[in-house]
Structure formats: structure tokens, C-alpha cells
CSV table of C-alpha atoms in Angstrom, one decimal:
chain,number,residue,atom,x,y,z
A,63,MET,CA,48.1,57.4,41.8
A,64,LEU,CA,49.4,59.6,39.0
A,65,LEU,CA,50.3,58.3,35.6
A,66,ALA,CA,52.1,59.8,32.6
A,67,ASN,CA,49.7,61.1,29.9
A,68,GLU,CA,46.6,60.2,31.9
A,69,VAL,CA,44.0,62.4,33.5
A,70,VAL,CA,43.2,61.2,37.0
A,71,THR,CA,40.0,62.6,38.6
A,72,PHE,CA,38.8,62.4,42.1
A,73,SER,CA,36.1,60.0,41.0
A,74,SER,CA,38.8,57.6,39.9
A,75,ILE,CA,40.1,57.4,43.5
A,76,ARG,CA,37.8,54.6,44.4
A,77,ASP,CA,39.6,53.7,47.7
A,78,GLY,CA,39.0,57.1,49.1
A,79,THR,CA,41.2,60.2,49.1
A,80,SER,CA,42.3,59.6,52.7
A,81,GLN,CA,43.5,56.1,51.7
A,82,VAL,CA,45.7,57.0,48.7
A,83,ILE,CA,49.2,58.6,48.5
A,84,ALA,CA,49.6,61.3,45.9
A,85,VAL,CA,53.2,62.3,46.7
A,86,GLY,CA,55.9,60.7,48.8
A,87,GLU,CA,59.2,62.1,50.3
A,88,ALA,CA,62.6,61.2,48.8
A,89,SER,CA,64.8,63.7,50.6
A,90,ASP,CA,68.0,61.8,51.6
A,91,SER,CA,70.8,59.7,50.1
A,92,VAL,CA,70.7,56.0,49.3
A,93,PHE,CA,73.7,53.6,48.8
A,94,ASP,CA,74.4,51.7,45.6
A,95,SER,CA,75.4,48.1,45.6
A,96,ALA,CA,79.1,49.1,46.0
A,97,GLY,CA,78.2,51.1,49.1
A,98,ALA,CA,78.7,54.5,47.5
A,99,SER,CA,76.3,57.3,48.6
A,100,GLN,CA,73.8,58.5,45.9
A,101,ARG,CA,71.8,61.7,46.5
A,102,MET,CA,68.1,61.6,45.8
A,103,ASP,CA,67.1,64.8,47.5
A,104,GLY,CA,65.7,67.9,45.7
A,105,GLY,CA,69.1,69.7,46.0
A,106,PHE,CA,70.8,67.1,43.8
A,107,ASN,CA,71.1,67.6,40.0
A,108,LEU,CA,67.6,66.8,38.7
A,109,GLY,CA,66.7,65.9,42.3
A,110,TRP,CA,63.2,64.5,42.6
A,111,THR,CA,62.6,64.8,38.9
A,112,HIS,CA,65.2,62.2,38.1
A,113,SER,CA,63.3,59.1,37.1
A,114,THR,CA,62.7,56.1,34.9
A,115,ILE,CA,65.5,55.6,32.5
A,116,CYS,CA,68.9,54.0,33.3
A,117,PRO,CA,70.8,50.9,32.3
A,118,GLY,CA,68.7,47.8,33.1
A,119,THR,CA,65.5,49.8,33.4
A,120,GLN,CA,63.0,49.4,30.6
A,121,ALA,CA,61.5,52.7,29.7
A,122,THR,CA,58.0,52.5,28.2
A,123,TYR,CA,57.7,56.2,27.3
A,124,GLN,CA,58.8,57.4,23.9
A,125,THR,CA,59.0,60.7,22.0
A,126,SER,CA,56.9,61.3,18.9
A,127,SER,CA,59.7,59.9,16.7
A,128,GLY,CA,59.7,56.6,18.7
A,129,ALA,CA,62.9,57.3,20.7
A,130,VAL,CA,63.0,56.2,24.3
A,131,SER,CA,62.5,59.2,26.5
A,132,ARG,CA,62.9,59.9,30.2
A,133,SER,CA,59.6,59.9,32.2
A,134,PHE,CA,59.9,62.4,35.1
A,135,ASN,CA,58.2,62.4,38.5
A,136,LEU,CA,56.9,58.9,38.4
A,137,THR,CA,57.9,56.0,40.6
A,138,THR,CA,56.7,52.6,41.5
A,139,VAL,CA,56.6,51.0,45.0
A,140,MET,CA,58.9,48.1,45.4
A,141,HIS,CA,60.8,48.8,48.6
A,142,PRO,CA,59.7,49.4,52.2
A,143,VAL,CA,59.8,52.9,53.6
A,144,GLY,CA,63.4,53.9,54.6
A,145,THR,CA,65.2,51.4,52.3
A,146,ARG,CA,68.7,52.9,51.8
A,147,LYS,CA,70.7,50.1,50.1
A,148,SER,CA,70.2,49.6,46.4
A,149,PRO,CA,69.5,46.2,45.0
A,150,VAL,CA,70.3,47.5,41.6
A,151,PRO,CA,73.7,46.0,40.5
A,152,ASN,CA,74.7,48.9,38.3
A,153,GLY,CA,74.2,51.5,41.0
A,154,CYS,CA,71.4,53.4,39.2
A,155,PHE,CA,69.1,53.4,42.2
A,156,SER,CA,68.6,57.1,42.2
A,157,ALA,CA,67.5,57.0,38.5
A,158,SER,CA,65.4,53.9,38.8
A,159,PRO,CA,61.6,53.9,38.8
A,160,ASN,CA,61.7,51.9,42.0
A,161,ARG,CA,62.9,54.6,44.3
A,162,PRO,CA,62.1,54.3,48.0
A,163,LEU,CA,60.3,56.7,50.3
A,164,ILE,CA,63.2,58.1,52.5
A,165,SER,CA,64.0,61.1,54.5
A,166,ALA,CA,66.5,62.6,56.9
A,167,HIS,CA,63.9,62.2,59.7
A,168,ASP,CA,64.5,59.3,62.1
A,169,GLY,CA,62.2,56.4,61.6
A,170,GLY,CA,60.2,57.2,58.4
A,171,ALA,CA,59.1,59.6,55.7
A,172,HIS,CA,56.2,61.9,55.0
A,173,VAL,CA,53.6,61.4,52.3
A,174,LEU,CA,50.8,63.6,51.0
A,175,LEU,CA,47.4,61.9,50.7
A,176,CYS,CA,44.9,62.8,48.1
A,177,ASP,CA,42.7,64.4,50.7
A,178,GLY,CA,45.4,67.0,51.3
A,179,SER,CA,46.6,65.6,54.6
A,180,VAL,CA,50.2,64.8,55.4
A,181,ARG,CA,51.1,61.6,57.2
A,182,PHE,CA,54.4,60.2,58.5
A,183,LEU,CA,54.9,56.6,57.5
A,184,ALA,CA,57.2,54.6,59.7
A,185,ASN,CA,60.1,52.5,58.3
A,186,ASN,CA,58.4,49.4,59.7
A,187,LEU,CA,55.2,49.9,57.7
A,188,ASN,CA,54.3,46.6,56.0
A,189,VAL,CA,55.2,46.9,52.3
A,190,ILE,CA,51.9,45.4,51.2
A,191,THR,CA,50.1,48.2,53.2
A,192,LEU,CA,52.4,50.8,51.4
A,193,LYS,CA,51.5,49.3,48.0
A,194,ARG,CA,47.8,49.5,48.9
A,195,LEU,CA,48.2,53.1,49.9
A,196,CYS,CA,49.7,53.8,46.5
A,197,THR,CA,46.9,52.2,44.5
A,198,ARG,CA,43.8,54.3,44.1
A,199,ASP,CA,41.3,51.6,43.1
A,200,ASP,CA,42.3,48.1,44.5
A,201,ARG,CA,39.3,48.2,46.8
A,202,GLN,CA,41.5,47.0,49.7
A,203,PRO,CA,40.8,49.2,52.7
A,204,VAL,CA,43.8,50.1,54.8
A,205,ALA,CA,43.5,49.9,58.6
A,206,ASP,CA,45.2,52.5,60.7
A,207,PHE,CA,48.6,53.2,59.4
């Protein structure tokens, strides 16, 4: 929904504000490929602002001098809700742009939709449905979720 260096208006949310996620919860720990716990919650150093630059992750954002720079508060959707084990071999899951929606709540995580409502998404939500909810203009209506 939100992109770096781009203005997103309500008119660009073509799928409807009740069908698009603006912000998702990442408030618990995940486990790297070695099984070590990695905090991703807001109380962790950099917490939810930690984002898209780590070994093996191609950053596409640069400073004015052309140096690679960290892009904060952005993520992509790759994993189902509640994914806790990192597929990233170098254990950089908490700094990857492919961070899961997770919480300390049993069974799912909260999201804020563009209409201002908050929904609880279950861990068993189909990942294709999740991706559609994170895309503002794919013109793919989402049934009850």
C-alpha cells in the first residue's frame, strides 16, 4: 500500500479502503534458520523500523550520492500470517523486507485497513488472500476474511 518516495492518495486505492491493509502487526519474535530467537517487536533495537537491508537482500534505495541506504517501515508479503521460522540462511529475517505478520496473540495478528478499521487475520489465512489485501489496485475482490 505505502511505497517509499511516493504519494498514495485515497483515489489510488482502487480495490476499496475496506479491502486494503495499510499497517500490519509484527510484535513478537521469529526464529532464524539456526533456531535462534530474533526479536521483531517495537521494544527491540530499531523495532518495527528495521527493514530492507541485510546480507542477501538487494536494497533498491540509495542516498543522493548513490550509496545503498536502509529503507525503513516497508515490507513485502511473502509469508503466511504467523510464520515464525526464517527461510533466510544468514539469519537476517528480522531485517529482511519479507517480514511476516506475527503477534503474541494466539492464532493470528492484527492489521489496520485503509478505512481505519482493525481486523484480526488468522494464521490459516490463505497467503494469496493476504497478498490481495496488501495490493491496493489489483482489482481482485476479497471475500470475507
